[in-house]
Amino acid sequence: MKNTHHDIPPALIEALRNAQRVVVFTGAGVSAESGIATFRDALTGLWSRFDAQALATPQAFREHPDIVWGWYEWRRAQVLRAAPNAAHYAIAALQRHVPALTIVTQNVDDLHERAGATKVVHLHGSLHAPRCSACGAPHVVDDGPATVSSVIETHAEAHAETRAETHVGTPAGSNADTYADTHAASNADEGRRIPPPACTQCGAPVRPGVVWFGESLPSDAWSTALHAAQQCDLLFSIGTSALVYPAAELPQRALAAGATVVQVNPNATPLDAHAHCNLHGAAADIMPRVLAAAFDQRDEGLKGDQAP
Ligand code: BJW
Ligand code: ZN
């Protein structure tokens, strides 16, 4: 079933129609066409001199809590303003056609759910579930329109080139003077560095409810995902670089258990050599066509045709 063009192979259509258990494993590429940058895209605007891999660590939060919290607030506001795209809708529609379809996502947004998907397993947590960094108590976020606008506007890209930057995760990142000077330098910059709120139970800083490098995945999410991958007939790996472990094990586990593995990605990944079928292209283009080809539901997966 090797395939390198956009046509949906008949063998895939057949496999999907006959499948009893399907896993849809997604990464940042699925949300790219909703305007949310993928994790390994270079950061832009005010964040262009920062390194996402360095920011997404417990060490960065310990050393620069207001930079890290500000970055996550900026991303959370972006997600609140974004809408699901045709890939999210097509995946949610597939869930209604297949006897059992588990969505396992590495994404920290909620666009699968807003497209109507149910039972979404979040391996890397959520932007919308911050918790205390010490006692773990959940923190209720203020998602009022004024809050969202303020976070977006104080990050306006127009200011990007006019101020000094601090490099988190580089030698400059531990330079307290650079950090303090930058922090004090400009009111217009305030939205970028936001001190995390204090826990109402114990006073410790609240942290984003995501899984950083070096942290364990939530054990219930991981065991559900692993079980689903090992039991499925067909696994789609969509919009992920397949570089981050243990999540990247899931397609390998499915292959080892005898499942058909289909990858949807415009670019090469380490999974190319192992997947039974590589559909090279954007998820928002390909997934509605997979749905239509298998279930003749041409309209169902299209963006906007279903109320979120
Ligand atoms: C499109 C598209 C379109 C574009 N349509 N597609 C084994 C080997 C080596 C290292 C390790 C290992 N096991 C563990 C590690 C260490 C580490 C790791 O994997 N490091 C790698 C970088 C090598 N893993 C961990 O630390 C994990 N924890 C762990 O292992 O715990 C045990 C332990 C404890 C203590 C000590 C040691 C071990 C935790 C990993 C947590 C990852 N968290 C992040 C951040 C979440 C919060 C946040 O978002 O800020 O999760 S990292 C980041 O990567 C994020 C993502 O979910 C994850 C995956 O990224 P994804 O989704 O694949 O995005 P991209 O940007 O990489 O790729 C996008 C893809 O889309 C590209 O392929 C594009 O082509 C494609 N695309 N447009 C379709 N329109
Ligand atoms: Zn607490």
mmCIF file of N, CA and C in Angstrom, residues 76-176:
data_model
loop_
_atom_site.group_PDB
_atom_site.id
_atom_site.type_symbol
_atom_site.label_atom_id
_atom_site.label_comp_id
_atom_site.label_asym_id
_atom_site.label_seq_id
_atom_site.Cartn_x
_atom_site.Cartn_y
_atom_site.Cartn_z
ATOM 1 N N ARG A 76 -2.247 30.186 25.003
ATOM 2 C CA ARG A 76 -3.625 29.844 25.404
ATOM 3 C C ARG A 76 -4.614 30.820 24.764
ATOM 4 N N ALA A 77 -4.228 32.099 24.734
ATOM 5 C CA ALA A 77 -5.099 33.108 24.121
ATOM 6 C C ALA A 77 -5.249 32.833 22.619
ATOM 7 N N GLN A 78 -4.139 32.422 21.985
ATOM 8 C CA GLN A 78 -4.197 32.067 20.546
ATOM 9 C C GLN A 78 -5.177 30.937 20.300
ATOM 10 N N VAL A 79 -5.116 29.935 21.159
ATOM 11 C CA VAL A 79 -6.004 28.777 20.996
ATOM 12 C C VAL A 79 -7.458 29.185 21.227
ATOM 13 N N LEU A 80 -7.692 30.039 22.208
ATOM 14 C CA LEU A 80 -9.075 30.471 22.476
ATOM 15 C C LEU A 80 -9.661 31.182 21.261
ATOM 16 N N ARG A 81 -8.808 31.856 20.515
ATOM 17 C CA ARG A 81 -9.285 32.583 19.338
ATOM 18 C C ARG A 81 -9.327 31.711 18.082
ATOM 19 N N ALA A 82 -8.723 30.543 18.135
ATOM 20 C CA ALA A 82 -8.655 29.677 16.942
ATOM 21 C C ALA A 82 -9.917 28.827 16.832
ATOM 22 N N ALA A 83 -10.126 28.279 15.644
ATOM 23 C CA ALA A 83 -11.268 27.381 15.424
ATOM 24 C C ALA A 83 -10.737 26.072 14.844
ATOM 25 N N PRO A 84 -11.459 24.975 15.087
ATOM 26 C CA PRO A 84 -11.044 23.710 14.474
ATOM 27 C C PRO A 84 -11.023 23.849 12.953
ATOM 28 N N ASN A 85 -10.172 23.045 12.307
ATOM 29 C CA ASN A 85 -10.122 23.069 10.840
ATOM 30 C C ASN A 85 -10.710 21.768 10.278
ATOM 31 N N ALA A 86 -10.640 21.637 8.964
ATOM 32 C CA ALA A 86 -11.291 20.501 8.300
ATOM 33 C C ALA A 86 -10.737 19.152 8.753
ATOM 34 N N ALA A 87 -9.482 19.129 9.192
ATOM 35 C CA ALA A 87 -8.929 17.860 9.690
ATOM 36 C C ALA A 87 -9.599 17.467 11.002
ATOM 37 N N HIS A 88 -9.753 18.428 11.918
ATOM 38 C CA HIS A 88 -10.434 18.113 13.192
ATOM 39 C C HIS A 88 -11.860 17.626 12.925
ATOM 40 N N TYR A 89 -12.552 18.281 12.017
ATOM 41 C CA TYR A 89 -13.944 17.876 11.742
ATOM 42 C C TYR A 89 -13.999 16.490 11.098
ATOM 43 N N ALA A 90 -13.066 16.224 10.181
ATOM 44 C CA ALA A 90 -13.080 14.909 9.519
ATOM 45 C C ALA A 90 -12.774 13.794 10.515
ATOM 46 N N ILE A 91 -11.844 14.051 11.439
ATOM 47 C CA ILE A 91 -11.493 13.031 12.444
ATOM 48 C C ILE A 91 -12.694 12.788 13.361
ATOM 49 N N ALA A 92 -13.365 13.865 13.764
ATOM 50 C CA ALA A 92 -14.563 13.702 14.617
ATOM 51 C C ALA A 92 -15.649 12.931 13.867
ATOM 52 N N ALA A 93 -15.784 13.182 12.565
ATOM 53 C CA ALA A 93 -16.785 12.461 11.774
ATOM 54 C C ALA A 93 -16.408 10.979 11.644
ATOM 55 N N LEU A 94 -15.115 10.704 11.465
ATOM 56 C CA LEU A 94 -14.674 9.302 11.386
ATOM 57 C C LEU A 94 -15.059 8.552 12.652
ATOM 58 N N GLN A 95 -14.982 9.258 13.767
ATOM 59 C CA GLN A 95 -15.311 8.619 15.052
ATOM 60 C C GLN A 95 -16.760 8.120 15.070
ATOM 61 N N ARG A 96 -17.613 8.756 14.283
ATOM 62 C CA ARG A 96 -19.024 8.330 14.236
ATOM 63 C C ARG A 96 -19.260 7.175 13.263
ATOM 64 N N HIS A 97 -18.258 6.890 12.418
ATOM 65 C CA HIS A 97 -18.421 5.811 11.430
ATOM 66 C C HIS A 97 -17.750 4.506 11.834
ATOM 67 N N VAL A 98 -16.710 4.605 12.652
ATOM 68 C CA VAL A 98 -15.925 3.423 13.009
ATOM 69 C C VAL A 98 -16.461 2.894 14.346
ATOM 70 N N PRO A 99 -16.581 1.579 14.511
ATOM 71 C CA PRO A 99 -17.116 1.055 15.771
ATOM 72 C C PRO A 99 -16.405 1.599 17.019
ATOM 73 N N ALA A 100 -15.070 1.640 16.991
ATOM 74 C CA ALA A 100 -14.338 2.207 18.138
ATOM 75 C C ALA A 100 -13.149 2.992 17.604
ATOM 76 N N LEU A 101 -13.144 4.276 17.831
ATOM 77 C CA LEU A 101 -12.026 5.103 17.365
ATOM 78 C C LEU A 101 -11.530 5.960 18.527
ATOM 79 N N THR A 102 -10.269 5.762 18.880
ATOM 80 C CA THR A 102 -9.657 6.515 19.979
ATOM 81 C C THR A 102 -8.747 7.586 19.397
ATOM 82 N N ILE A 103 -8.966 8.814 19.819
ATOM 83 C CA ILE A 103 -8.080 9.911 19.408
ATOM 84 C C ILE A 103 -7.047 10.098 20.515
ATOM 85 N N VAL A 104 -5.785 9.981 20.127
ATOM 86 C CA VAL A 104 -4.692 10.193 21.076
ATOM 87 C C VAL A 104 -3.917 11.392 20.556
ATOM 88 N N THR A 105 -3.925 12.470 21.310
ATOM 89 C CA THR A 105 -3.259 13.663 20.798
ATOM 90 C C THR A 105 -2.102 14.078 21.696
ATOM 91 N N GLN A 106 -1.069 14.623 21.031
ATOM 92 C CA GLN A 106 0.031 15.251 21.780
ATOM 93 C C GLN A 106 -0.257 16.735 21.962
ATOM 94 N N ASN A 107 -1.322 17.205 21.351
ATOM 95 C CA ASN A 107 -1.590 18.643 21.366
ATOM 96 C C ASN A 107 -2.175 19.084 22.697
ATOM 97 N N VAL A 108 -1.828 20.304 23.064
ATOM 98 C CA VAL A 108 -2.314 20.862 24.328
ATOM 99 C C VAL A 108 -3.488 21.811 24.093
ATOM 100 N N ASP A 109 -3.968 21.865 22.837
ATOM 101 C CA ASP A 109 -5.185 22.642 22.568
ATOM 102 C C ASP A 109 -6.410 21.744 22.706
ATOM 103 N N ASP A 110 -7.596 22.330 22.503
ATOM 104 C CA ASP A 110 -8.840 21.551 22.648
ATOM 105 C C ASP A 110 -9.638 21.531 21.338
ATOM 106 N N LEU A 111 -8.911 21.593 20.208
ATOM 107 C CA LEU A 111 -9.623 21.726 18.926
ATOM 108 C C LEU A 111 -10.293 20.425 18.485
ATOM 109 N N HIS A 112 -9.763 19.271 18.886
ATOM 110 C CA HIS A 112 -10.486 18.021 18.579
ATOM 111 C C HIS A 112 -11.862 18.045 19.257
ATOM 112 N N GLU A 113 -11.873 18.393 20.522
ATOM 113 C CA GLU A 113 -13.144 18.404 21.277
ATOM 114 C C GLU A 113 -14.106 19.424 20.668
ATOM 115 N N ARG A 114 -13.569 20.594 20.300
ATOM 116 C CA ARG A 114 -14.457 21.631 19.755
ATOM 117 C C ARG A 114 -14.981 21.267 18.375
ATOM 118 N N ALA A 115 -14.348 20.290 17.711
ATOM 119 C CA ALA A 115 -14.885 19.790 16.433
ATOM 120 C C ALA A 115 -15.914 18.694 16.659
ATOM 121 N N GLY A 116 -16.144 18.312 17.916
ATOM 122 C CA GLY A 116 -17.167 17.305 18.197
ATOM 123 C C GLY A 116 -16.618 15.941 18.548
ATOM 124 N N ALA A 117 -15.299 15.804 18.641
ATOM 125 C CA ALA A 117 -14.721 14.503 18.998
ATOM 126 C C ALA A 117 -14.969 14.209 20.484
ATOM 127 N N THR A 118 -15.062 12.928 20.791
ATOM 128 C CA THR A 118 -15.229 12.538 22.193
ATOM 129 C C THR A 118 -14.058 11.647 22.593
ATOM 130 N N LYS A 119 -13.908 11.472 23.878
ATOM 131 C CA LYS A 119 -12.886 10.576 24.427
ATOM 132 C C LYS A 119 -11.505 10.855 23.814
ATOM 133 N N VAL A 120 -11.067 12.099 23.920
ATOM 134 C CA VAL A 120 -9.746 12.460 23.398
ATOM 135 C C VAL A 120 -8.724 12.255 24.519
ATOM 136 N N VAL A 121 -7.708 11.468 24.220
ATOM 137 C CA VAL A 121 -6.651 11.207 25.203
ATOM 138 C C VAL A 121 -5.545 12.236 24.989
ATOM 139 N N HIS A 122 -5.285 13.054 26.005
ATOM 140 C CA HIS A 122 -4.255 14.101 25.906
ATOM 141 C C HIS A 122 -2.971 13.621 26.582
ATOM 142 N N LEU A 123 -1.990 13.245 25.770
ATOM 143 C CA LEU A 123 -0.747 12.708 26.343
ATOM 144 C C LEU A 123 0.105 13.777 27.003
ATOM 145 N N HIS A 124 0.059 15.012 26.471
ATOM 146 C CA HIS A 124 0.950 16.067 26.967
ATOM 147 C C HIS A 124 0.200 17.162 27.711
ATOM 148 N N GLY A 125 -0.995 16.830 28.229
ATOM 149 C CA GLY A 125 -1.728 17.782 29.054
ATOM 150 C C GLY A 125 -2.505 18.792 28.240
ATOM 151 N N SER A 126 -2.808 19.914 28.895
ATOM 152 C CA SER A 126 -3.696 20.901 28.280
ATOM 153 C C SER A 126 -3.285 22.307 28.700
ATOM 154 N N LEU A 127 -3.415 23.234 27.761
ATOM 155 C CA LEU A 127 -3.180 24.649 28.084
ATOM 156 C C LEU A 127 -4.249 25.178 29.035
ATOM 157 N N HIS A 128 -5.372 24.465 29.108
ATOM 158 C CA HIS A 128 -6.531 24.991 29.830
ATOM 159 C C HIS A 128 -6.687 24.378 31.221
ATOM 160 N N ALA A 129 -5.671 23.711 31.710
ATOM 161 C CA ALA A 129 -5.781 23.061 33.022
ATOM 162 C C ALA A 129 -4.559 23.345 33.891
ATOM 163 N N PRO A 130 -4.270 24.629 34.170
ATOM 164 C CA PRO A 130 -3.107 24.904 35.028
ATOM 165 C C PRO A 130 -3.321 24.369 36.434
ATOM 166 N N ARG A 131 -2.219 24.134 37.107
ATOM 167 C CA ARG A 131 -2.316 23.578 38.470
ATOM 168 C C ARG A 131 -1.152 24.112 39.295
ATOM 169 N N CYS A 132 -1.288 23.941 40.594
ATOM 170 C CA CYS A 132 -0.224 24.411 41.489
ATOM 171 C C CYS A 132 1.052 23.601 41.252
ATOM 172 N N SER A 133 2.197 24.307 41.221
ATOM 173 C CA SER A 133 3.468 23.603 40.996
ATOM 174 C C SER A 133 3.906 22.827 42.233
ATOM 175 N N ALA A 134 3.302 23.124 43.400
ATOM 176 C CA ALA A 134 3.702 22.416 44.619
ATOM 177 C C ALA A 134 2.670 21.379 45.041
ATOM 178 N N CYS A 135 1.411 21.799 45.224
ATOM 179 C CA CYS A 135 0.424 20.857 45.781
ATOM 180 C C CYS A 135 -0.470 20.248 44.707
ATOM 181 N N GLY A 136 -0.391 20.744 43.476
ATOM 182 C CA GLY A 136 -1.158 20.143 42.372
ATOM 183 C C GLY A 136 -2.600 20.602 42.296
ATOM 184 N N ALA A 137 -3.024 21.499 43.186
ATOM 185 C CA ALA A 137 -4.431 21.953 43.157
ATOM 186 C C ALA A 137 -4.725 22.616 41.814
ATOM 187 N N PRO A 138 -5.886 22.290 41.214
ATOM 188 C CA PRO A 138 -6.220 22.936 39.933
ATOM 189 C C PRO A 138 -6.423 24.439 40.123
ATOM 190 N N HIS A 139 -6.095 25.197 39.097
ATOM 191 C CA HIS A 139 -6.258 26.647 39.147
ATOM 192 C C HIS A 139 -7.322 27.049 38.135
ATOM 193 N N VAL A 140 -8.287 27.838 38.590
ATOM 194 C CA VAL A 140 -9.349 28.281 37.675
ATOM 195 C C VAL A 140 -8.853 29.495 36.917
ATOM 196 N N VAL A 141 -8.901 29.396 35.566
ATOM 197 C CA VAL A 141 -8.385 30.500 34.749
ATOM 198 C C VAL A 141 -9.505 31.479 34.406
ATOM 199 N N ASP A 142 -9.103 32.738 34.241
ATOM 200 C CA ASP A 142 -10.055 33.775 33.832
ATOM 201 C C ASP A 142 -9.986 33.893 32.317
ATOM 202 N N ASP A 143 -11.014 33.379 31.642
ATOM 203 C CA ASP A 143 -11.023 33.400 30.187
ATOM 204 C C ASP A 143 -11.931 34.474 29.630
ATOM 205 N N GLY A 144 -12.178 35.514 30.404
ATOM 206 C CA GLY A 144 -13.025 36.598 29.900
ATOM 207 C C GLY A 144 -12.419 37.225 28.664
ATOM 208 N N PRO A 145 -13.252 37.806 27.785
ATOM 209 C CA PRO A 145 -12.755 38.391 26.548
ATOM 210 C C PRO A 145 -11.675 39.438 26.794
ATOM 211 N N ALA A 146 -11.801 40.200 27.883
ATOM 212 C CA ALA A 146 -10.810 41.243 28.140
ATOM 213 C C ALA A 146 -9.445 40.627 28.394
ATOM 214 N N THR A 147 -9.412 39.506 29.108
ATOM 215 C CA THR A 147 -8.141 38.843 29.407
ATOM 216 C C THR A 147 -7.476 38.371 28.124
ATOM 217 N N VAL A 148 -8.268 37.737 27.260
ATOM 218 C CA VAL A 148 -7.719 37.190 26.019
ATOM 219 C C VAL A 148 -7.172 38.320 25.154
ATOM 220 N N SER A 149 -7.946 39.385 24.989
ATOM 221 C CA SER A 149 -7.493 40.497 24.154
ATOM 222 C C SER A 149 -6.223 41.093 24.716
ATOM 223 N N SER A 150 -6.189 41.246 26.029
ATOM 224 C CA SER A 150 -5.036 41.894 26.626
ATOM 225 C C SER A 150 -3.771 41.066 26.396
ATOM 226 N N VAL A 151 -3.873 39.741 26.518
ATOM 227 C CA VAL A 151 -2.683 38.909 26.306
ATOM 228 C C VAL A 151 -2.245 38.999 24.854
ATOM 229 N N ILE A 152 -3.202 38.939 23.919
ATOM 230 C CA ILE A 152 -2.849 39.013 22.500
ATOM 231 C C ILE A 152 -2.246 40.381 22.177
ATOM 232 N N GLU A 153 -2.900 41.430 22.645
ATOM 233 C CA GLU A 153 -2.469 42.758 22.211
ATOM 234 C C GLU A 153 -1.133 43.169 22.807
ATOM 235 N N THR A 154 -0.874 42.758 24.037
ATOM 236 C CA THR A 154 0.410 43.142 24.610
ATOM 237 C C THR A 154 1.554 42.344 24.007
ATOM 238 N N HIS A 155 1.217 41.375 23.151
ATOM 239 C CA HIS A 155 2.258 40.639 22.436
ATOM 240 C C HIS A 155 2.347 41.079 20.986
ATOM 241 N N ALA A 156 1.804 42.241 20.675
ATOM 242 C CA ALA A 156 1.722 42.654 19.271
ATOM 243 C C ALA A 156 3.084 42.558 18.598
ATOM 244 N N GLU A 157 3.089 41.942 17.431
ATOM 245 C CA GLU A 157 4.370 41.692 16.761
ATOM 246 C C GLU A 157 5.054 42.987 16.327
ATOM 247 N N ALA A 158 4.306 44.070 16.240
ATOM 248 C CA ALA A 158 4.888 45.339 15.836
ATOM 249 C C ALA A 158 6.039 45.759 16.748
ATOM 250 N N HIS A 159 6.019 45.281 17.998
ATOM 251 C CA HIS A 159 7.058 45.679 18.947
ATOM 252 C C HIS A 159 8.264 44.756 18.895
ATOM 253 N N ALA A 160 8.210 43.748 18.020
ATOM 254 C CA ALA A 160 9.163 42.634 18.118
ATOM 255 C C ALA A 160 10.619 43.062 18.032
ATOM 256 N N GLU A 161 10.928 43.960 17.144
ATOM 257 C CA GLU A 161 12.338 44.259 16.903
ATOM 258 C C GLU A 161 12.870 45.355 17.816
ATOM 259 N N THR A 162 12.039 45.925 18.671
ATOM 260 C CA THR A 162 12.463 47.135 19.366
ATOM 261 C C THR A 162 13.034 46.908 20.747
ATOM 262 N N ARG A 163 13.059 45.685 21.195
ATOM 263 C CA ARG A 163 13.551 45.517 22.553
ATOM 264 C C ARG A 163 14.520 44.352 22.704
ATOM 265 N N ALA A 164 15.244 44.412 23.783
ATOM 266 C CA ALA A 164 16.218 43.352 24.051
ATOM 267 C C ALA A 164 15.495 42.066 24.394
ATOM 268 N N GLU A 165 16.180 40.958 24.155
ATOM 269 C CA GLU A 165 15.585 39.661 24.418
ATOM 270 C C GLU A 165 16.416 38.912 25.445
ATOM 271 N N THR A 166 15.791 37.990 26.113
ATOM 272 C CA THR A 166 16.508 37.093 27.010
ATOM 273 C C THR A 166 16.426 35.699 26.423
ATOM 274 N N HIS A 167 17.540 34.999 26.386
ATOM 275 C CA HIS A 167 17.542 33.656 25.807
ATOM 276 C C HIS A 167 17.373 32.632 26.905
ATOM 277 N N VAL A 168 16.215 32.055 26.973
ATOM 278 C CA VAL A 168 16.015 30.992 27.956
ATOM 279 C C VAL A 168 16.695 29.735 27.454
ATOM 280 N N GLY A 169 17.436 29.082 28.338
ATOM 281 C CA GLY A 169 18.067 27.824 27.958
ATOM 282 C C GLY A 169 19.442 28.020 27.348
ATOM 283 N N THR A 170 19.897 29.242 27.202
ATOM 284 C CA THR A 170 21.249 29.498 26.720
ATOM 285 C C THR A 170 22.000 30.169 27.865
ATOM 286 N N PRO A 171 23.308 30.346 27.735
ATOM 287 C CA PRO A 171 24.028 31.019 28.817
ATOM 288 C C PRO A 171 23.403 32.380 29.153
ATOM 289 N N ALA A 172 22.923 33.101 28.127
ATOM 290 C CA ALA A 172 22.316 34.402 28.402
ATOM 291 C C ALA A 172 21.051 34.261 29.237
ATOM 292 N N GLY A 173 20.419 33.100 29.151
ATOM 293 C CA GLY A 173 19.164 32.886 29.867
ATOM 294 C C GLY A 173 19.348 32.914 31.376
ATOM 295 N N SER A 174 20.563 32.611 31.854
ATOM 296 C CA SER A 174 20.755 32.626 33.291
ATOM 297 C C SER A 174 21.366 33.952 33.748
ATOM 298 N N ASN A 175 21.426 34.914 32.845
ATOM 299 C CA ASN A 175 21.982 36.214 33.199
ATOM 300 C C ASN A 175 20.891 37.062 33.858
ATOM 301 N N ALA A 176 20.968 37.163 35.176
ATOM 302 C CA ALA A 176 19.901 37.838 35.922
ATOM 303 C C ALA A 176 19.798 39.307 35.536
#
